[in-house]
mmCIF file of C-alpha atoms in Angstrom:
data_model
loop_
_atom_site.group_PDB
_atom_site.id
_atom_site.type_symbol
_atom_site.label_atom_id
_atom_site.label_comp_id
_atom_site.label_asym_id
_atom_site.label_seq_id
_atom_site.Cartn_x
_atom_site.Cartn_y
_atom_site.Cartn_z
ATOM 1 C CA LEU A 105 72.976 93.109 80.108
ATOM 2 C CA GLY A 106 70.733 91.446 82.264
ATOM 3 C CA HIS A 107 69.287 93.789 84.845
ATOM 4 C CA ASN A 108 66.186 94.537 86.795
ATOM 5 C CA SER A 109 65.494 96.233 89.748
ATOM 6 C CA HIS A 110 66.764 94.278 92.843
ATOM 7 C CA ASP A 111 70.113 94.846 91.299
ATOM 8 C CA THR A 112 72.658 97.402 92.418
ATOM 9 C CA ILE A 113 74.672 99.018 89.858
ATOM 10 C CA TRP A 114 78.506 99.963 91.311
ATOM 11 C CA LEU A 115 80.143 102.766 89.885
ATOM 12 C CA ASP A 116 84.075 102.539 89.759
ATOM 13 C CA LYS A 117 84.779 106.432 90.116
ATOM 14 C CA SER A 118 88.102 107.499 90.785
ATOM 15 C CA GLY A 119 88.874 107.024 94.610
ATOM 16 C CA GLY A 120 86.947 104.230 95.193
ATOM 17 C CA MET A 121 83.338 102.253 94.333
ATOM 18 C CA VAL A 122 79.649 103.861 94.541
ATOM 19 C CA ARG A 123 76.474 102.960 94.411
ATOM 20 C CA ALA A 124 74.542 104.706 91.640
ATOM 21 C CA ARG A 125 71.580 106.418 93.526
ATOM 22 C CA LYS A 126 72.476 105.876 96.457
ATOM 23 C CA ASP A 127 76.098 107.461 97.317
ATOM 24 C CA GLN A 128 76.008 110.568 95.827
ATOM 25 C CA LEU A 129 75.480 114.363 96.964
ATOM 26 C CA SER A 130 71.738 115.657 97.873
ATOM 27 C CA GLY A 131 71.052 117.480 94.989
ATOM 28 C CA SER A 132 73.669 115.446 92.425
ATOM 29 C CA LEU A 133 72.456 114.245 88.441
ATOM 30 C CA ILE A 134 71.731 110.738 88.824
ATOM 31 C CA ASP A 135 70.831 110.072 85.120
ATOM 32 C CA TYR A 136 74.148 110.201 84.105
ATOM 33 C CA TYR A 137 77.508 109.241 85.423
ATOM 34 C CA SER A 138 80.945 109.500 84.194
ATOM 35 C CA VAL A 139 83.322 106.662 85.523
ATOM 36 C CA GLN A 140 86.489 104.908 85.493
ATOM 37 C CA ASN A 141 87.210 101.804 84.515
ATOM 38 C CA GLY A 142 83.811 100.599 84.372
ATOM 39 C CA ILE A 143 80.804 99.187 86.014
ATOM 40 C CA VAL A 144 79.795 96.255 87.965
ATOM 41 C CA ILE A 145 76.043 94.749 88.526
ATOM 42 C CA GLU A 146 75.171 93.216 91.544
ATOM 43 C CA GLY A 147 71.969 90.810 91.471
ATOM 44 C CA LEU A 148 70.479 88.234 92.585
ATOM 45 C CA GLN A 149 72.806 85.913 90.127
ATOM 46 C CA GLY A 150 76.213 87.355 91.422
ATOM 47 C CA LEU A 151 78.516 89.906 90.425
ATOM 48 C CA PHE A 152 78.901 90.701 87.131
ATOM 49 C CA ALA A 153 81.641 93.648 85.642
ATOM 50 C CA LEU A 154 81.435 95.772 82.321
ATOM 51 C CA SER A 155 84.978 96.991 81.604
ATOM 52 C CA MET A 156 83.952 100.771 79.491
ATOM 53 C CA ARG A 157 87.445 101.547 77.969
ATOM 54 C CA ASP A 158 86.683 104.018 75.454
ATOM 55 C CA ASN A 159 83.659 105.808 76.727
ATOM 56 C CA PRO A 160 83.305 106.612 80.064
ATOM 57 C CA LEU A 161 79.903 107.898 79.450
ATOM 58 C CA LEU A 162 76.643 106.006 81.516
ATOM 59 C CA GLN A 163 73.378 107.020 81.255
ATOM 60 C CA LEU A 164 70.640 105.486 83.627
ATOM 61 C CA GLY A 165 67.701 107.429 83.312
ATOM 62 C CA PRO A 166 65.410 106.877 80.586
ATOM 63 C CA LEU A 167 65.920 107.466 76.906
ATOM 64 C CA GLU A 168 63.080 110.022 76.414
ATOM 65 C CA TYR A 169 63.612 112.922 76.272
ATOM 66 C CA GLN A 170 62.634 115.041 79.755
ATOM 67 C CA GLU A 171 62.173 118.620 80.058
ATOM 68 C CA SER A 172 64.899 118.448 82.994
ATOM 69 C CA ARG A 173 66.891 116.221 84.281
ATOM 70 C CA VAL A 174 66.595 113.888 87.743
ATOM 71 C CA LEU A 175 68.142 115.171 90.842
ATOM 72 C CA HIS A 176 69.270 112.980 93.779
ATOM 73 C CA ASN A 177 67.264 113.312 96.976
ATOM 74 C CA PRO A 178 68.093 111.474 99.708
ATOM 75 C CA ASP A 179 64.449 111.245 101.059
ATOM 76 C CA GLN A 180 63.222 109.352 98.220
ATOM 77 C CA HIS A 181 63.759 106.213 96.598
ATOM 78 C CA HIS A 182 65.419 105.869 93.215
ATOM 79 C CA PRO A 183 65.037 102.723 91.697
ATOM 80 C CA ASP A 184 67.459 101.551 88.804
ATOM 81 C CA GLN A 185 64.644 100.969 86.567
ATOM 82 C CA ALA A 186 65.965 101.688 82.968
ATOM 83 C CA LEU A 187 69.041 99.744 81.212
ATOM 84 C CA PRO A 188 72.421 101.292 81.618
ATOM 85 C CA TYR A 189 73.213 102.587 78.304
ATOM 86 C CA ALA A 190 76.658 103.648 77.250
ATOM 87 C CA TRP A 191 76.788 107.024 75.139
ATOM 88 C CA LEU A 192 79.757 106.442 72.822
ATOM 89 C CA MET A 193 79.242 109.749 71.005
ATOM 90 C CA THR A 194 77.124 112.929 71.519
ATOM 91 C CA ASN A 195 77.070 116.011 69.436
ATOM 92 C CA TYR A 196 73.783 117.693 71.636
ATOM 93 C CA TRP A 197 76.191 120.343 73.077
ATOM 94 C CA GLU A 198 77.240 123.426 71.330
ATOM 95 C CA THR A 199 80.731 123.579 69.863
ATOM 96 C CA ASN A 200 83.151 125.156 67.368
ATOM 97 C CA PHE A 201 83.709 122.285 65.615
ATOM 98 C CA SER A 202 81.550 120.440 63.161
ATOM 99 C CA ALA A 203 78.847 118.349 64.285
ATOM 100 C CA GLY A 204 79.070 115.610 61.996
ATOM 101 C CA LEU A 205 79.878 111.983 63.377
ATOM 102 C CA GLY A 206 81.327 110.305 60.474
ATOM 103 C CA GLY A 207 84.230 108.629 59.696
ATOM 104 C CA PHE A 208 84.878 104.926 61.278
ATOM 105 C CA HIS A 209 84.793 104.526 64.752
ATOM 106 C CA SER A 210 85.327 101.803 67.751
ATOM 107 C CA PHE A 211 84.641 100.699 70.646
ATOM 108 C CA ARG A 212 86.103 98.141 73.131
ATOM 109 C CA PHE A 213 83.556 96.551 76.293
ATOM 110 C CA SER A 214 84.765 93.346 78.384
ATOM 111 C CA VAL A 215 81.727 91.667 80.110
ATOM 112 C CA LEU A 216 83.391 89.649 83.038
ATOM 113 C CA THR A 217 81.178 87.425 84.901
ATOM 114 C CA SER A 218 84.455 85.473 86.828
ATOM 115 C CA CYS A 219 84.091 87.796 89.604
ATOM 116 C CA PRO A 220 84.619 88.094 93.275
ATOM 117 C CA ASP A 221 81.977 88.215 96.354
ATOM 118 C CA GLU A 222 82.461 91.640 96.691
ATOM 119 C CA PRO A 223 82.014 94.792 94.215
ATOM 120 C CA GLN A 224 85.269 96.730 95.391
ATOM 121 C CA ASP A 225 87.688 93.557 94.565
ATOM 122 C CA CYS A 226 86.011 93.895 90.444
ATOM 123 C CA VAL A 227 88.505 97.183 90.234
ATOM 124 C CA PRO A 228 91.437 95.268 89.317
ATOM 125 C CA LEU A 229 89.784 93.331 86.605
ATOM 126 C CA LEU A 230 88.224 96.292 84.985
ATOM 127 C CA GLN A 231 91.223 97.814 85.334
ATOM 128 C CA ALA A 232 93.027 94.977 83.903
ATOM 129 C CA ALA A 233 90.550 94.414 81.167
ATOM 130 C CA ASN A 234 91.159 98.147 80.203
ATOM 131 C CA THR A 235 95.061 98.256 79.973
ATOM 132 C CA GLY A 236 95.224 95.510 77.598
ATOM 133 C CA PHE A 237 99.068 94.196 76.241
ATOM 134 C CA VAL A 238 101.907 96.605 76.650
ATOM 135 C CA CYS A 239 104.284 95.617 74.136
ATOM 136 C CA PHE A 240 107.688 97.017 73.255
ATOM 137 C CA ARG A 241 111.055 95.553 71.373
ATOM 138 C CA LEU A 242 114.356 95.353 72.915
ATOM 139 C CA ASN A 243 117.246 95.224 70.279
ATOM 140 C CA THR A 244 119.948 93.536 72.754
#
């Protein structure tokens, strides 16, 4: 996915679309976001959307280890310098089960390039991409 510093990343959060690193509370985390259906990237070339059906955790910060996480400060400009990354799996947190991540895993993404002019209008497309087909059989 192409991304540069003029792009705005819109997050599909429950309740509406928000701009990452802009439309959020002071002191809240700006490196990781949980999304509902995916993201929309608004740039000079227009809009495109990425549905994240199986993995709703997005990282916008650098992948390098940092001693502390970056928090939103409305008095500072927080550019989206890093590419968006989807966290498919993590065993970072202490748990009561094995930290191994072996076995077969499948993750689905959909890139939508035919988007409406407004990021909010992409939400139904993201929902449709994540829903797939519902099939059932009727015995008549």
